[in-house]
Amino acid sequence: MRVPLSWLREYVDVPADTAPEDVLAALVRVGFEEEDVHGFELSGPIVVGEVLDFVEEPQSNGKTIRWCQVRVAPDGETAADGGPAVHGIVCGARNFFVGDKVAVTLPGAVLPGPFPIAARKTYGHVSDGMIASARELGLGDEHDGILRLATLGIDAPVGTDAIELLGLNDVAVEINVTPDRGYALSVRGVAREYSHATGAVFHDPGLRPPHEVEPGHGFVLAVDDAAPIRGRVGASEFVVRAVRGVDASAPTPAWMIARLTLAGIRSLGVLIDITNYVMLELGNPIHGYDLDKLAGGITVRRAAPGERLETLDGKVRTLDPEDLLITDASGPIGLAGVMGGGTTEMGPDTENVLIEAAIFDTISIARTARRHKLPSEASRRFERGVDPGIPFVAAQRVADLMVELAGGTIDDLGAALFARWEAPQLTLPVGFVQGLIGVNYPTSEVIGALRLIGCDVDDRGDELVVSPPSWRPDLTDKWTLAEEVARIEGYDRIPSILPTPPSGRGLTAAQQGRRRVGNALAAAGYVETPSFPFTTEDQNDLHGSASGAHLPSVKLANPLDGQAPFLRRSLVPGLLRVAHRNVARGLTDVAVFETGTVFLPEPGIAYGTSFVPPLAVRPDASTLTALDASIPPQRRHVAVLLTGWISPKQPGAAAAAAGLSDALDAVRTIASAAGVTVEVVQGERAALHPGRTGVLSVGSTEVGYVGELLPAVAEAADLPGRVIVAELDLDLLLSLAGEKVVAASLSAYPAATQDLSLVVPADVPAAEVRAAVVEGAGELLESVRLVDDYRGAGVPDGSKSLTFALRFRAADRTLTAAEATDAKLAGVAAAAERFGATLRE
């Protein structure tokens, strides 16, 4: 919100020597954010001049200039720049005449830009200054010609200081207004807050006797809201009144143009300027209709499906049934509280005006403005809440200004519809503010602060009953009242003390486990790449189920990407997109991981809800339970992806491509960090290569999978070469580990190592043979690792030779070779009993 200081001084006593920075500092003390100081960024001498004569001179470039003689000081006096009273000036504009009064920038002046003015030779003459346009002075965007002061209704003596005359010496302070303080989107509101901050006397422009603001009668007005949003009627107050015989071509006063410009609004003609001026002054958006273009009375209603309206910006908009409309007998003539329609707008030929001041429902206006991508100064105020006590005053203020500036006459025609506003009564326990804010505010101080902002306070001993003023809809409970006391009494009184965290708190076991897994993968060389949890239904079916069969997925009602509207069942699609993005940019060696949530709806259960509880009220227990039930199960998974080279070519070593063994190493890293031991057995998945797919288990519980993508799947993801992935249910892993992960102790006794080669049928999984050996060897076996899988000469057809590296160790003694051999043979016996394994000779 930009507030010109000259305007602010009309409603609060700001000393004349107060700098803009001092005003900002005062407003910061009552909770506003300082933005900037705005001025016209020019300096004099800029004076009123009179065109005495000019000669038009065609130029070789096709342009015609005027060599002008301009009086810039009374006859016989020296000009403000120290030069003669008459200056010769070259001007390219042709919209002025002999005898016109104009704004002349003399040598030494500086215009916005900055653009310094000096006497200079041009077109064969020495131009001793410049005749300025409105745009060059910063008064608007018009640049069709120079500014003729007569168009502003100004006939000042030659030599008068034009900066002061046009209000160009004013400055505006800009503050950021938070959404809960819509009352401050007005000079009235900011003046009141400056008064709170400094104690300066506030003169409320919204206080006028009721008999002065009666709108008249006879105009047909109705509110017919058949479908109010959340039970709140779209228009709670609607005031109209007529002004006849206005002169739409009358000039807008220079002071009003200057204030509007500083406030960030350009001048659009006296009638529209007046409505904008009152909106900024009082905070109530105003709309003016050309009364002669209206067909009958006005009805406020919701739009019909497919109804259309051409708004003031020239666009034809298809309306939504939630949109609140202003209509007459011809149909829609405006989007209520957002933008008027083109058919009834005020224009150069307008003679009779119908003024509208209303209060519209905040939610309805906010939704309409966002739906049509049509933010406006009006919607910005209505969606934050407008003082219900101001529309009558605002309508009268506009009518008065149209009489004063446009020569109109106030008519008896008018009407008003309104619901009587009653102040809510809020209970504030004595001592609550002190306990919440941490400052010892005496009760008298609390009462004084609340009354200062306009509240009625009834002291009942152990509690205060507070009725907020009409312009403060944000005051809804004891907490917001406490915030106001802290704001008014000064935030600097609140002590800055760091809270002491209670002992025994910290990360949960699950959080610690997730961090260990992420840190371990990062330490192993993998890069974490979080991605959006959105994908397609086909990708969910392919990667979210082992068989590739269709499983239910959650579809978003309003997805960020219409081509990926489903919540993921697997992390792999996101990793494939990351890998494709890297490979497409020349980074072909990829090792990435992600930990994140997957969404696993159960078949036959309908998830989601169309019910949205109101934002301002905490849902009750049954509502929260229903909302929780509408959310599908969400599990946290961890997944890795490798493609390209796992180690590059280097002297003495060839490049090594990423393979299944590298993904298995990543799985072991995850398992070790989680505190479990993962077993791998051969399995199948729709997206993975048969024979190169493993099912991961902890004991008898399946926790994930590892494998190489089918070439067709990798190609569909635009990834060349082999792509290996692994995905595990991280929540399940950590639950199987338990809350405490105990590190294994290190033995001080040496290990005994032996190799074991077993011949087994080719269709027997190596993992099952390994499990049999482990079971048979007993506690002395410390580790077993598969080192060779041989099929060929020396091995019978249909069989294979599996070689394991065994390591034995006892916790209390040094093992003998015989003890290690006995343990190994016990493992052989178990494998022979289960699979018919024999020792390879």
PDB file of N, CA, C and O in Angstrom, residues 136-181:
ATOM      1  N   GLU A 136       6.690  12.890 -19.018  1.00  0.00           N
ATOM      2  CA  GLU A 136       8.030  13.352 -18.645  1.00  0.00           C
ATOM      3  C   GLU A 136       8.069  13.884 -17.222  1.00  0.00           C
ATOM      4  O   GLU A 136       9.102  13.821 -16.558  1.00  0.00           O
ATOM      5  N   LEU A 137       6.932  14.368 -16.735  1.00  0.00           N
ATOM      6  CA  LEU A 137       6.853  14.855 -15.361  1.00  0.00           C
ATOM      7  C   LEU A 137       6.535  13.739 -14.368  1.00  0.00           C
ATOM      8  O   LEU A 137       6.564  13.963 -13.160  1.00  0.00           O
ATOM      9  N   GLY A 138       6.219  12.541 -14.885  1.00  0.00           N
ATOM     10  CA  GLY A 138       5.868  11.422 -14.012  1.00  0.00           C
ATOM     11  C   GLY A 138       4.426  11.409 -13.600  1.00  0.00           C
ATOM     12  O   GLY A 138       4.036  10.695 -12.678  1.00  0.00           O
ATOM     13  N   LEU A 139       3.557  12.173 -14.318  1.00  0.00           N
ATOM     14  CA  LEU A 139       2.148  12.264 -13.963  1.00  0.00           C
ATOM     15  C   LEU A 139       1.274  11.255 -14.688  1.00  0.00           C
ATOM     16  O   LEU A 139       0.059  11.292 -14.543  1.00  0.00           O
ATOM     17  N   GLY A 140       1.843  10.393 -15.479  1.00  0.00           N
ATOM     18  CA  GLY A 140       1.045   9.402 -16.195  1.00  0.00           C
ATOM     19  C   GLY A 140       1.808   8.836 -17.358  1.00  0.00           C
ATOM     20  O   GLY A 140       3.010   9.100 -17.549  1.00  0.00           O
ATOM     21  N   ASP A 141       1.093   8.039 -18.172  1.00  0.00           N
ATOM     22  CA  ASP A 141       1.719   7.388 -19.315  1.00  0.00           C
ATOM     23  C   ASP A 141       1.482   8.130 -20.619  1.00  0.00           C
ATOM     24  O   ASP A 141       1.996   7.729 -21.662  1.00  0.00           O
ATOM     25  N   GLU A 142       0.668   9.174 -20.589  1.00  0.00           N
ATOM     26  CA  GLU A 142       0.350   9.883 -21.825  1.00  0.00           C
ATOM     27  C   GLU A 142       1.597  10.588 -22.359  1.00  0.00           C
ATOM     28  O   GLU A 142       2.274  11.311 -21.642  1.00  0.00           O
ATOM     29  N   HIS A 143       1.853  10.367 -23.663  1.00  0.00           N
ATOM     30  CA  HIS A 143       3.018  10.998 -24.282  1.00  0.00           C
ATOM     31  C   HIS A 143       2.683  11.469 -25.705  1.00  0.00           C
ATOM     32  O   HIS A 143       3.530  11.529 -26.571  1.00  0.00           O
ATOM     33  N   ASP A 144       1.378  11.747 -25.923  1.00  0.00           N
ATOM     34  CA  ASP A 144       0.958  12.181 -27.261  1.00  0.00           C
ATOM     35  C   ASP A 144       1.321  13.633 -27.516  1.00  0.00           C
ATOM     36  O   ASP A 144       1.360  14.085 -28.664  1.00  0.00           O
ATOM     37  N   GLY A 145       1.570  14.368 -26.467  1.00  0.00           N
ATOM     38  CA  GLY A 145       1.904  15.765 -26.628  1.00  0.00           C
ATOM     39  C   GLY A 145       2.267  16.368 -25.294  1.00  0.00           C
ATOM     40  O   GLY A 145       2.314  15.690 -24.273  1.00  0.00           O
ATOM     41  N   ILE A 146       2.533  17.694 -25.314  1.00  0.00           N
ATOM     42  CA  ILE A 146       2.931  18.338 -24.069  1.00  0.00           C
ATOM     43  C   ILE A 146       1.699  18.537 -23.174  1.00  0.00           C
ATOM     44  O   ILE A 146       0.553  18.450 -23.618  1.00  0.00           O
ATOM     45  N   LEU A 147       1.957  18.799 -21.889  1.00  0.00           N
ATOM     46  CA  LEU A 147       0.899  18.980 -20.914  1.00  0.00           C
ATOM     47  C   LEU A 147       0.401  20.418 -20.962  1.00  0.00           C
ATOM     48  O   LEU A 147       1.126  21.349 -20.623  1.00  0.00           O
ATOM     49  N   ARG A 148      -0.848  20.585 -21.408  1.00  0.00           N
ATOM     50  CA  ARG A 148      -1.475  21.909 -21.386  1.00  0.00           C
ATOM     51  C   ARG A 148      -2.188  22.059 -20.053  1.00  0.00           C
ATOM     52  O   ARG A 148      -3.084  21.280 -19.723  1.00  0.00           O
ATOM     53  N   LEU A 149      -1.784  23.047 -19.275  1.00  0.00           N
ATOM     54  CA  LEU A 149      -2.320  23.178 -17.928  1.00  0.00           C
ATOM     55  C   LEU A 149      -3.819  23.438 -17.922  1.00  0.00           C
ATOM     56  O   LEU A 149      -4.507  23.129 -16.941  1.00  0.00           O
ATOM     57  N   ALA A 150      -4.342  23.964 -19.008  1.00  0.00           N
ATOM     58  CA  ALA A 150      -5.784  24.208 -19.076  1.00  0.00           C
ATOM     59  C   ALA A 150      -6.567  22.906 -18.989  1.00  0.00           C
ATOM     60  O   ALA A 150      -7.706  22.884 -18.490  1.00  0.00           O
ATOM     61  N   THR A 151      -5.981  21.800 -19.473  1.00  0.00           N
ATOM     62  CA  THR A 151      -6.679  20.513 -19.392  1.00  0.00           C
ATOM     63  C   THR A 151      -6.805  20.026 -17.957  1.00  0.00           C
ATOM     64  O   THR A 151      -7.602  19.138 -17.674  1.00  0.00           O
ATOM     65  N   LEU A 152      -6.030  20.607 -17.041  1.00  0.00           N
ATOM     66  CA  LEU A 152      -6.130  20.284 -15.618  1.00  0.00           C
ATOM     67  C   LEU A 152      -6.910  21.344 -14.862  1.00  0.00           C
ATOM     68  O   LEU A 152      -6.978  21.306 -13.630  1.00  0.00           O
ATOM     69  N   GLY A 153      -7.471  22.311 -15.600  1.00  0.00           N
ATOM     70  CA  GLY A 153      -8.208  23.389 -14.955  1.00  0.00           C
ATOM     71  C   GLY A 153      -7.328  24.393 -14.253  1.00  0.00           C
ATOM     72  O   GLY A 153      -7.762  25.052 -13.315  1.00  0.00           O
ATOM     73  N   ILE A 154      -6.081  24.524 -14.715  1.00  0.00           N
ATOM     74  CA  ILE A 154      -5.112  25.400 -14.049  1.00  0.00           C
ATOM     75  C   ILE A 154      -4.829  26.618 -14.919  1.00  0.00           C
ATOM     76  O   ILE A 154      -4.540  26.486 -16.115  1.00  0.00           O
ATOM     77  N   ASP A 155      -4.918  27.799 -14.320  1.00  0.00           N
ATOM     78  CA  ASP A 155      -4.539  29.043 -14.997  1.00  0.00           C
ATOM     79  C   ASP A 155      -3.737  29.874 -14.004  1.00  0.00           C
ATOM     80  O   ASP A 155      -4.205  30.858 -13.438  1.00  0.00           O
ATOM     81  N   ALA A 156      -2.496  29.455 -13.792  1.00  0.00           N
ATOM     82  CA  ALA A 156      -1.630  30.095 -12.803  1.00  0.00           C
ATOM     83  C   ALA A 156      -0.775  31.156 -13.476  1.00  0.00           C
ATOM     84  O   ALA A 156      -0.515  31.098 -14.686  1.00  0.00           O
ATOM     85  N   PRO A 157      -0.275  32.122 -12.713  1.00  0.00           N
ATOM     86  CA  PRO A 157       0.588  33.162 -13.293  1.00  0.00           C
ATOM     87  C   PRO A 157       1.878  32.567 -13.849  1.00  0.00           C
ATOM     88  O   PRO A 157       2.392  31.562 -13.357  1.00  0.00           O
ATOM     89  N   VAL A 158       2.381  33.223 -14.875  1.00  0.00           N
ATOM     90  CA  VAL A 158       3.655  32.813 -15.467  1.00  0.00           C
ATOM     91  C   VAL A 158       4.757  32.894 -14.405  1.00  0.00           C
ATOM     92  O   VAL A 158       4.806  33.848 -13.615  1.00  0.00           O
ATOM     93  N   GLY A 159       5.623  31.895 -14.380  1.00  0.00           N
ATOM     94  CA  GLY A 159       6.721  31.854 -13.429  1.00  0.00           C
ATOM     95  C   GLY A 159       6.404  31.116 -12.147  1.00  0.00           C
ATOM     96  O   GLY A 159       7.295  30.891 -11.322  1.00  0.00           O
ATOM     97  N   THR A 160       5.122  30.700 -11.956  1.00  0.00           N
ATOM     98  CA  THR A 160       4.756  29.954 -10.750  1.00  0.00           C
ATOM     99  C   THR A 160       5.499  28.621 -10.719  1.00  0.00           C
ATOM    100  O   THR A 160       5.687  27.962 -11.738  1.00  0.00           O
ATOM    101  N   ASP A 161       5.901  28.219  -9.525  1.00  0.00           N
ATOM    102  CA  ASP A 161       6.592  26.935  -9.363  1.00  0.00           C
ATOM    103  C   ASP A 161       5.635  25.797  -9.717  1.00  0.00           C
ATOM    104  O   ASP A 161       4.658  25.538  -9.006  1.00  0.00           O
ATOM    105  N   ALA A 162       5.903  25.097 -10.820  1.00  0.00           N
ATOM    106  CA  ALA A 162       5.002  24.047 -11.289  1.00  0.00           C
ATOM    107  C   ALA A 162       5.097  22.790 -10.434  1.00  0.00           C
ATOM    108  O   ALA A 162       4.159  21.989 -10.396  1.00  0.00           O
ATOM    109  N   ILE A 163       6.215  22.601  -9.756  1.00  0.00           N
ATOM    110  CA  ILE A 163       6.355  21.400  -8.912  1.00  0.00           C
ATOM    111  C   ILE A 163       5.331  21.435  -7.787  1.00  0.00           C
ATOM    112  O   ILE A 163       4.600  20.465  -7.557  1.00  0.00           O
ATOM    113  N   GLU A 164       5.235  22.555  -7.106  1.00  0.00           N
ATOM    114  CA  GLU A 164       4.254  22.665  -6.033  1.00  0.00           C
ATOM    115  C   GLU A 164       2.848  22.755  -6.590  1.00  0.00           C
ATOM    116  O   GLU A 164       1.909  22.169  -6.046  1.00  0.00           O
ATOM    117  N   LEU A 165       2.688  23.448  -7.697  1.00  0.00           N
ATOM    118  CA  LEU A 165       1.377  23.613  -8.306  1.00  0.00           C
ATOM    119  C   LEU A 165       0.755  22.271  -8.691  1.00  0.00           C
ATOM    120  O   LEU A 165      -0.449  22.043  -8.512  1.00  0.00           O
ATOM    121  N   LEU A 166       1.559  21.363  -9.235  1.00  0.00           N
ATOM    122  CA  LEU A 166       1.062  20.068  -9.717  1.00  0.00           C
ATOM    123  C   LEU A 166       1.160  18.971  -8.661  1.00  0.00           C
ATOM    124  O   LEU A 166       0.834  17.814  -8.950  1.00  0.00           O
ATOM    125  N   GLY A 167       1.606  19.306  -7.463  1.00  0.00           N
ATOM    126  CA  GLY A 167       1.722  18.291  -6.411  1.00  0.00           C
ATOM    127  C   GLY A 167       2.899  17.362  -6.599  1.00  0.00           C
ATOM    128  O   GLY A 167       2.924  16.259  -6.036  1.00  0.00           O
ATOM    129  N   LEU A 168       3.893  17.811  -7.361  1.00  0.00           N
ATOM    130  CA  LEU A 168       5.041  16.947  -7.653  1.00  0.00           C
ATOM    131  C   LEU A 168       6.073  16.948  -6.533  1.00  0.00           C
ATOM    132  O   LEU A 168       7.085  16.247  -6.625  1.00  0.00           O
ATOM    133  N   ASN A 169       5.824  17.716  -5.479  1.00  0.00           N
ATOM    134  CA  ASN A 169       6.732  17.728  -4.327  1.00  0.00           C
ATOM    135  C   ASN A 169       6.303  16.746  -3.251  1.00  0.00           C
ATOM    136  O   ASN A 169       6.905  16.673  -2.184  1.00  0.00           O
ATOM    137  N   ASP A 170       5.250  15.982  -3.519  1.00  0.00           N
ATOM    138  CA  ASP A 170       4.747  15.013  -2.556  1.00  0.00           C
ATOM    139  C   ASP A 170       5.556  13.712  -2.648  1.00  0.00           C
ATOM    140  O   ASP A 170       6.178  13.423  -3.676  1.00  0.00           O
ATOM    141  N   VAL A 171       5.542  12.922  -1.583  1.00  0.00           N
ATOM    142  CA  VAL A 171       6.166  11.601  -1.581  1.00  0.00           C
ATOM    143  C   VAL A 171       5.189  10.617  -0.948  1.00  0.00           C
ATOM    144  O   VAL A 171       4.278  11.008  -0.193  1.00  0.00           O
ATOM    145  N   ALA A 172       5.366   9.339  -1.255  1.00  0.00           N
ATOM    146  CA  ALA A 172       4.517   8.292  -0.693  1.00  0.00           C
ATOM    147  C   ALA A 172       5.388   7.265   0.004  1.00  0.00           C
ATOM    148  O   ALA A 172       6.466   6.915  -0.478  1.00  0.00           O
ATOM    149  N   VAL A 173       4.902   6.778   1.141  1.00  0.00           N
ATOM    150  CA  VAL A 173       5.562   5.664   1.822  1.00  0.00           C
ATOM    151  C   VAL A 173       4.818   4.389   1.444  1.00  0.00           C
ATOM    152  O   VAL A 173       3.592   4.379   1.320  1.00  0.00           O
ATOM    153  N   GLU A 174       5.561   3.320   1.227  1.00  0.00           N
ATOM    154  CA  GLU A 174       4.956   2.034   0.855  1.00  0.00           C
ATOM    155  C   GLU A 174       5.199   1.025   1.958  1.00  0.00           C
ATOM    156  O   GLU A 174       6.324   0.847   2.428  1.00  0.00           O
ATOM    157  N   ILE A 175       4.123   0.353   2.364  1.00  0.00           N
ATOM    158  CA  ILE A 175       4.209  -0.701   3.373  1.00  0.00           C
ATOM    159  C   ILE A 175       3.589  -1.974   2.818  1.00  0.00           C
ATOM    160  O   ILE A 175       2.745  -1.935   1.919  1.00  0.00           O
ATOM    161  N   ASN A 176       4.019  -3.103   3.338  1.00  0.00           N
ATOM    162  CA  ASN A 176       3.437  -4.385   2.973  1.00  0.00           C
ATOM    163  C   ASN A 176       2.311  -4.696   3.954  1.00  0.00           C
ATOM    164  O   ASN A 176       2.514  -4.697   5.162  1.00  0.00           O
ATOM    165  N   VAL A 177       1.130  -4.948   3.413  1.00  0.00           N
ATOM    166  CA  VAL A 177      -0.047  -5.220   4.243  1.00  0.00           C
ATOM    167  C   VAL A 177      -0.318  -6.718   4.216  1.00  0.00           C
ATOM    168  O   VAL A 177      -0.546  -7.295   3.158  1.00  0.00           O
ATOM    169  N   THR A 178      -0.285  -7.353   5.363  1.00  0.00           N
ATOM    170  CA  THR A 178      -0.533  -8.789   5.438  1.00  0.00           C
ATOM    171  C   THR A 178      -2.014  -9.076   5.195  1.00  0.00           C
ATOM    172  O   THR A 178      -2.868  -8.202   5.399  1.00  0.00           O
ATOM    173  N   PRO A 179      -2.360 -10.308   4.759  1.00  0.00           N
ATOM    174  CA  PRO A 179      -3.742 -10.606   4.376  1.00  0.00           C
ATOM    175  C   PRO A 179      -4.767 -10.405   5.485  1.00  0.00           C
ATOM    176  O   PRO A 179      -5.940 -10.171   5.194  1.00  0.00           O
ATOM    177  N   ASP A 180      -4.353 -10.490   6.763  1.00  0.00           N
ATOM    178  CA  ASP A 180      -5.317 -10.365   7.849  1.00  0.00           C
ATOM    179  C   ASP A 180      -5.614  -8.912   8.215  1.00  0.00           C
ATOM    180  O   ASP A 180      -6.449  -8.665   9.086  1.00  0.00           O
ATOM    181  N   ARG A 181      -4.955  -7.964   7.564  1.00  0.00           N
ATOM    182  CA  ARG A 181      -5.121  -6.557   7.963  1.00  0.00           C
ATOM    183  C   ARG A 181      -5.569  -5.724   6.761  1.00  0.00           C
ATOM    184  O   ARG A 181      -4.975  -4.717   6.401  1.00  0.00           O
TER     185      ARG A 181
END
